[in-house]
Tab-separated table of C-alpha atoms in Angstrom:
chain	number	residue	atom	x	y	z
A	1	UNK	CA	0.000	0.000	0.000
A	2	UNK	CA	1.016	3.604	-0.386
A	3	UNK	CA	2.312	5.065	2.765
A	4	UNK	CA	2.631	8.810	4.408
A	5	UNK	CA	3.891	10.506	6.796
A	6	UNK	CA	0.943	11.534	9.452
A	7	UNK	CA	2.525	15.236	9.275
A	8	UNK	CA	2.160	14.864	5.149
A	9	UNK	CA	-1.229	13.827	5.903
A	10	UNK	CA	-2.375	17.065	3.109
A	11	UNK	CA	-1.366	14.802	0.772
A	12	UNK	CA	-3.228	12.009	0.716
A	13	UNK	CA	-5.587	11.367	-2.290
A	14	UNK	CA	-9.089	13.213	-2.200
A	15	UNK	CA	-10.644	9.556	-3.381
A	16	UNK	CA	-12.372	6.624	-1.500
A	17	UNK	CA	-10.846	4.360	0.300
A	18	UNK	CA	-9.258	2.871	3.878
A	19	UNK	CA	-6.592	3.858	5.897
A	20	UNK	CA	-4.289	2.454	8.300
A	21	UNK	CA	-3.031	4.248	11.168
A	22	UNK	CA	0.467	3.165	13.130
A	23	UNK	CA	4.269	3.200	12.905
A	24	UNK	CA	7.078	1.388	12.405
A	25	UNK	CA	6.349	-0.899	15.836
A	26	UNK	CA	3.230	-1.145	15.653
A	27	UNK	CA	1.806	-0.717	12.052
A	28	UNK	CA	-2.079	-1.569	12.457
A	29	UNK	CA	-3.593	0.997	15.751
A	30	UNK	CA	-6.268	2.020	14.007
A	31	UNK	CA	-8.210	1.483	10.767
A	32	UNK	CA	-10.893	3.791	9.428
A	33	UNK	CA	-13.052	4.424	6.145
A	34	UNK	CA	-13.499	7.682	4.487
A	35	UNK	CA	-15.570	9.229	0.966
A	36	UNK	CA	-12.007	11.475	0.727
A	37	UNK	CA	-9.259	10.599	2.172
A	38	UNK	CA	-7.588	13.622	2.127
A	39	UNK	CA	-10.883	15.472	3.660
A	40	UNK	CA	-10.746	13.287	6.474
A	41	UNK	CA	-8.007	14.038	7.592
A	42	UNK	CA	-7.629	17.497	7.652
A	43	UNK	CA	-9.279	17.682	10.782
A	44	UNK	CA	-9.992	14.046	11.950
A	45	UNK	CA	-12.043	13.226	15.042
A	46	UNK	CA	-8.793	11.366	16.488
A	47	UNK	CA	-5.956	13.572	15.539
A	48	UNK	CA	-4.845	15.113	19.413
A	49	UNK	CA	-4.376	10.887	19.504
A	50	UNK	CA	-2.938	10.025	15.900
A	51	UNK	CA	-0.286	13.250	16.509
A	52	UNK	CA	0.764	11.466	19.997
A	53	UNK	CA	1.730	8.287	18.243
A	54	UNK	CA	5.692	7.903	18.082
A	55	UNK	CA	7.043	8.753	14.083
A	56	UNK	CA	3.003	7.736	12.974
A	57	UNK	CA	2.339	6.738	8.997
A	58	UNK	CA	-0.589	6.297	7.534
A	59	UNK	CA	-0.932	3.077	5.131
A	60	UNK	CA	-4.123	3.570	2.796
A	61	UNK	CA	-6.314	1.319	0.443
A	62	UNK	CA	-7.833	3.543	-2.598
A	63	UNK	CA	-10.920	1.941	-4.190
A	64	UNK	CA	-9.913	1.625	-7.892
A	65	UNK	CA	-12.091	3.466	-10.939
A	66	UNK	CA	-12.955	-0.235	-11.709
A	67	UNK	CA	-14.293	-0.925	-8.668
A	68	UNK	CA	-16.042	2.450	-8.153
A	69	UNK	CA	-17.772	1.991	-11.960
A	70	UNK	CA	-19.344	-1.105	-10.693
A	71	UNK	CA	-20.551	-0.171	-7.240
A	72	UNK	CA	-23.867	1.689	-6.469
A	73	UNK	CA	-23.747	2.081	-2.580
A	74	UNK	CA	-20.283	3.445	-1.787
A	75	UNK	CA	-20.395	4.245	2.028
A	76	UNK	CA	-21.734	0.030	2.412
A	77	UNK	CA	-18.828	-0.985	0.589
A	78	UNK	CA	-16.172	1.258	2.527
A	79	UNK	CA	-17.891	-0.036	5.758
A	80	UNK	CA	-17.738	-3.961	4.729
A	81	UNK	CA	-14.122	-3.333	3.498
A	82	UNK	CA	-13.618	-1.292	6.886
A	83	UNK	CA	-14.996	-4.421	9.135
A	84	UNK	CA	-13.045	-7.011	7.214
A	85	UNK	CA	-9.313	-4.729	8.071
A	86	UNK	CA	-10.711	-4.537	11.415
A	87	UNK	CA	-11.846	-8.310	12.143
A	88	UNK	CA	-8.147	-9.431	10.693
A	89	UNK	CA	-5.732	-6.693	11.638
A	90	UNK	CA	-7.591	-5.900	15.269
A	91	UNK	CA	-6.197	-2.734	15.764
A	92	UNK	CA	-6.538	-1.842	19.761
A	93	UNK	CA	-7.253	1.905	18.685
A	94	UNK	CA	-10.533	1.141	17.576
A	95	UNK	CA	-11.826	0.173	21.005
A	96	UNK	CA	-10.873	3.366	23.041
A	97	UNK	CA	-12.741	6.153	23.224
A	98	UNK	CA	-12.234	9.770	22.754
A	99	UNK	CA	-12.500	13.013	24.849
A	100	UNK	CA	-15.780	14.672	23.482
A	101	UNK	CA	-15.853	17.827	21.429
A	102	UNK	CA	-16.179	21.121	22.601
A	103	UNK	CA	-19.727	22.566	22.178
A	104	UNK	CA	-20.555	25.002	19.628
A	105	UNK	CA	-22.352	28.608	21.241
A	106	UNK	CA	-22.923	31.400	19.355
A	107	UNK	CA	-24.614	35.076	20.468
A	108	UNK	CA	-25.385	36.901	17.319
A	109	UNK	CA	-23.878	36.663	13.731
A	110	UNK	CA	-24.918	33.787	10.925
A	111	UNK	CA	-26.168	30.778	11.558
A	112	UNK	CA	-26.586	28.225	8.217
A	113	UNK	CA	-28.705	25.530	7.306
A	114	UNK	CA	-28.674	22.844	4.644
A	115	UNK	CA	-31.808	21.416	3.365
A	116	UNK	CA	-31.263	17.649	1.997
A	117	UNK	CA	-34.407	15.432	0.251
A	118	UNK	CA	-34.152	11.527	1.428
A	119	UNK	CA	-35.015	10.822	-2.153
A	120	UNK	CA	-31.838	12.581	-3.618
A	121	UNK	CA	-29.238	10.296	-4.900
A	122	UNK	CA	-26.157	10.403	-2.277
A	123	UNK	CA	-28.391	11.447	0.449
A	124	UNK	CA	-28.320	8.686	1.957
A	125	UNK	CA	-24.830	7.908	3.633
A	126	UNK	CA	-25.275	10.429	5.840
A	127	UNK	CA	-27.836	7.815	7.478
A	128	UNK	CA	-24.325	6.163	8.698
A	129	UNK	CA	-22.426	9.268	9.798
A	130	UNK	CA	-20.505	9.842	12.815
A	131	UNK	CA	-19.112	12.734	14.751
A	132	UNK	CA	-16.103	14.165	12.876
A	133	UNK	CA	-17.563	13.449	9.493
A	134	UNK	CA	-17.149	15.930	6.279
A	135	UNK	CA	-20.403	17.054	5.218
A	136	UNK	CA	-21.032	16.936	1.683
A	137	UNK	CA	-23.100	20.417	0.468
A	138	UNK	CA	-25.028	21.132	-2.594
A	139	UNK	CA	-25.353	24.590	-3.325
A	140	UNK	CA	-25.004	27.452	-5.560
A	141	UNK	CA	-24.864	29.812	-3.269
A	142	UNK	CA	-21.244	30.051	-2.665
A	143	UNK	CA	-20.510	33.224	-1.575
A	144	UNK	CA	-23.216	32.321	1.744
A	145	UNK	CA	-20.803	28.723	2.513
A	146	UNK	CA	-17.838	31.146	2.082
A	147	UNK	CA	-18.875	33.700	4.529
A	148	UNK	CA	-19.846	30.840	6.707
A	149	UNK	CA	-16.433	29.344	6.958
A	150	UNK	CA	-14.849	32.939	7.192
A	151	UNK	CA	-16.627	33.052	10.209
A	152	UNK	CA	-16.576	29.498	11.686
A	153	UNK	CA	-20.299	29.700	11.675
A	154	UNK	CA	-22.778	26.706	12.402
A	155	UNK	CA	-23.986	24.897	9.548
A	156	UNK	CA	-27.200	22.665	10.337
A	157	UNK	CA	-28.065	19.825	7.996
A	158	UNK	CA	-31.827	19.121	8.094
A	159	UNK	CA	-33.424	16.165	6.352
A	160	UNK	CA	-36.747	16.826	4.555
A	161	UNK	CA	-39.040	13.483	3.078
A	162	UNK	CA	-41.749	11.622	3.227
A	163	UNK	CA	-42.096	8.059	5.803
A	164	UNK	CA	-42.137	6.166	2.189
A	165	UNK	CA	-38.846	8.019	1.480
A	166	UNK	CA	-37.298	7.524	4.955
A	167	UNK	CA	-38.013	3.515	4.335
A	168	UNK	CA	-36.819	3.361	1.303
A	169	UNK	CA	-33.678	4.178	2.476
A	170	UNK	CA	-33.796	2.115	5.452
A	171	UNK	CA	-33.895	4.634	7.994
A	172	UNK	CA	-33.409	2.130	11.351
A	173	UNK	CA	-35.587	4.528	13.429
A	174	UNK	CA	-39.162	4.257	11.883
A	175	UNK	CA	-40.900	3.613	14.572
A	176	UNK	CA	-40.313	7.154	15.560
A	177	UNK	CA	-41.870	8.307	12.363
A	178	UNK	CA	-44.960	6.633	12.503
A	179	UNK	CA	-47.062	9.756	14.083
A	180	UNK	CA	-46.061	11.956	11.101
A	181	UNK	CA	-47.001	9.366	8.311
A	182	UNK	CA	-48.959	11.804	6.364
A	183	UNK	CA	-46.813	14.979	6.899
A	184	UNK	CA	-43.299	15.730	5.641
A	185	UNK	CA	-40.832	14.951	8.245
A	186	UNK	CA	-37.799	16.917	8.954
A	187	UNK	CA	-34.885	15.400	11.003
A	188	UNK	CA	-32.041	17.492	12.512
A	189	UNK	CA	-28.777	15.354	10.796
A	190	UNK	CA	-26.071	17.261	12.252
A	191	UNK	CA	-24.095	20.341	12.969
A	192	UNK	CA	-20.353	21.446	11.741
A	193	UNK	CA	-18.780	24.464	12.527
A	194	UNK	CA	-16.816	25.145	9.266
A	195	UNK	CA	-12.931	24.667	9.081
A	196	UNK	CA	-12.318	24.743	5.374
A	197	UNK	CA	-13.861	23.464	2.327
A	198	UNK	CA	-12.840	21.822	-1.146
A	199	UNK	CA	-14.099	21.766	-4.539
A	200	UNK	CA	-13.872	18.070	-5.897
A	201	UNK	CA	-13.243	17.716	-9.506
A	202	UNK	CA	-16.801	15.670	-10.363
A	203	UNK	CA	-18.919	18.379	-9.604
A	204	UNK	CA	-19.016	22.722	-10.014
A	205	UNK	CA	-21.892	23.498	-7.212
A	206	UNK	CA	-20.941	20.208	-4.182
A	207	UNK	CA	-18.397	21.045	-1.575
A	208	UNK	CA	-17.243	19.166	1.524
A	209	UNK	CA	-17.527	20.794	4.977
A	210	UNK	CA	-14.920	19.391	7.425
A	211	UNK	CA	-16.147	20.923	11.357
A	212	UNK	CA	-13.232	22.335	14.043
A	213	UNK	CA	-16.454	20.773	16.050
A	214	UNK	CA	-19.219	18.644	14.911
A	215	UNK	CA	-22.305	16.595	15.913
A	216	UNK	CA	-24.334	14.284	14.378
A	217	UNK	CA	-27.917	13.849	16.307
A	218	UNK	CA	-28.419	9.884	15.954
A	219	UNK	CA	-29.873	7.143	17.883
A	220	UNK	CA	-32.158	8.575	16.793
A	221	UNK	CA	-32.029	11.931	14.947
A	222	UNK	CA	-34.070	14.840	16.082
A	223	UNK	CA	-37.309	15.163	14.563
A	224	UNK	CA	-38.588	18.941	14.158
A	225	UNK	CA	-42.114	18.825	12.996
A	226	UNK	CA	-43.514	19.000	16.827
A	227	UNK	CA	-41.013	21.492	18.386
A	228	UNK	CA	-42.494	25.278	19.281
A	229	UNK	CA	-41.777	27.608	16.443
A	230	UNK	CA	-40.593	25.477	13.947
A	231	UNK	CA	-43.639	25.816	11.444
A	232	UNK	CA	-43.193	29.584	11.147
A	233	UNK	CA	-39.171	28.418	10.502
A	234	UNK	CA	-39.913	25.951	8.001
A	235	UNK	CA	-41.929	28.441	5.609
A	236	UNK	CA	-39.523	31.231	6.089
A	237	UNK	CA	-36.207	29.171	5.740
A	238	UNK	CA	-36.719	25.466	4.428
A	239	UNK	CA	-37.558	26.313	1.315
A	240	UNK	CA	-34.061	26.880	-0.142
A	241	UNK	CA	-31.078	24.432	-0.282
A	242	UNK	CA	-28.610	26.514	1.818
A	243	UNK	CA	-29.573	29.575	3.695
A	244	UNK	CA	-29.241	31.840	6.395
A	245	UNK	CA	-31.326	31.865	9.411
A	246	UNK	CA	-29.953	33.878	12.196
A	247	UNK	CA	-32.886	36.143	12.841
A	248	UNK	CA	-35.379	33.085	13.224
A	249	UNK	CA	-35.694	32.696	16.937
A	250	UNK	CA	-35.786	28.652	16.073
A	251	UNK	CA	-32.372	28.778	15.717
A	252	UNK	CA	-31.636	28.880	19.186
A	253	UNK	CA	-33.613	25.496	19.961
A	254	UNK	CA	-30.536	24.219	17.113
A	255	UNK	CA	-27.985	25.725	18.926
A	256	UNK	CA	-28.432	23.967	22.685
A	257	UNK	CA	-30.432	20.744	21.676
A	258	UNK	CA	-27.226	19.018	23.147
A	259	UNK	CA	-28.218	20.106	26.177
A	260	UNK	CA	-32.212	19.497	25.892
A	261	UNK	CA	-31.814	16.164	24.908
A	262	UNK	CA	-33.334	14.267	22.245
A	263	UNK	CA	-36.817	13.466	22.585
A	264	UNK	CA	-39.027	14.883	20.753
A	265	UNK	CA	-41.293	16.837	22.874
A	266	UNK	CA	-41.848	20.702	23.203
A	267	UNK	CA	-38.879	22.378	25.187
């Protein structure tokens, strides 16, 4: 496999694939998948503990054009590929935990908000995301995501779609759905605070968001349709892909819904 130095981590490939995390003692500590490589590692979830490991590398695996032409659900093949390492290399990394990340609290300025359908191709893998993840953004309003990351603003991805939708694509918290069967359902995702962003080659108007601090609202993810204010928030904001939303006084339930928890009843 190709191999880097962690501190030449910038250069890694922006393509699919796994990587390998270790040194020359110990090769295999940890093992991880990622859409871009090189995205995932500019600000990775584990890198206070990846920096503290002795003359680190970083080994990776990228998923050939082949492969890639004949696949139609990356993030399940990066996670089988990613179990597989992991069940034969048993890297003791995996199995620790990390310190969490610092909340996010802002008093004035912008606050941004991503709109995504369930039924839009790609969509989906964000079903399977985890704290630290880049957050891939379709819009054409670039100068708003710029000014966003100038700022280190919060960007909020929402999910917009119908129950039929959210089965479809095998949303495992249904259940939780069931009361809004004939409305359109909008689930909080996740939030980033921007750190950067880069413009992939396939596409003029779909960046990727890597967060100095991030949170993804699973297990399950926050639904909004019941929570005070947020039908005067969805006509005046949830109508456009990316927008603004700082004077909506909704935005505040976004900003500290770490601290009321996740159910879904009015705060």
């Amino acid at each position: 496999m190709p191999v880097l130095p962690y501190s030449s981590r910038r250069e890694l490939p922006p393509k699919p694939g796994i990587y390998y995390m270790g040194n020359c003692v110990c090769p295999v500590m940890y093992i991880g998948l990622a859409r871009n490589l090189k995205n995932r590692h500019i600000n990775h979830h584990r890198q206070e503990q990846f920096e503290n490991i002795e003359n680190a590398v970083i080994h990776y695996h990228v998923l050939t054009d082949d492969l890639l032409a004949k696949i139609t659900d990356l993030r399940k093949v990066l996670i089988r590929l990613e179990k597989q390492a992991i069940k034969h290399y048993k890297p003791f990394l995996n199995n620790t935990s990390i310190s969490e990340q610092p909340a996010f609290a802002t008093l004035h300025g912008s606050i941004y908000i991503q709109v995504h359908k369930v039924s839009q191709a790609g969509y989906c893998g964000h079903f399977d995301g985890q704290d630290g993840d880049e957050l891939g953004i379709d819009t054409g309003r670039l100068s708003m995501l710029m000014r966003a990351i100038k700022e280190q603003r919060p960007v909020f991805l929402i999910a917009s779609g119908y129950y039929e939708e959210y089965e479809s694509e095998e949303y495992s918290n249904l259940s939780e759905l069931v009361p809004y069967r004939n409305d359109r359902i909008y689930l909080l995702v996740s939030r980033f605070v921007p750190y950067g962003y880069e413009q992939p080659n396939y596409s003029s108007d779909k960046y990727f968001l890597y967060g100095a601090t991030s949170k993804v609202f699973i297990n399950p993810y926050v639904i909004l349709n019941n929570r005070p204010g947020f039908e005067e928030f969805r006509r005046s904001y949830l109508r456009l892909g990316f927008t603004n939303c700082e004077r909506s006084p909704f935005t505040k339930q976004l900003l500290h819904l770490d601290q009321l928890g996740r159910n879904n009843s009015p705060t």
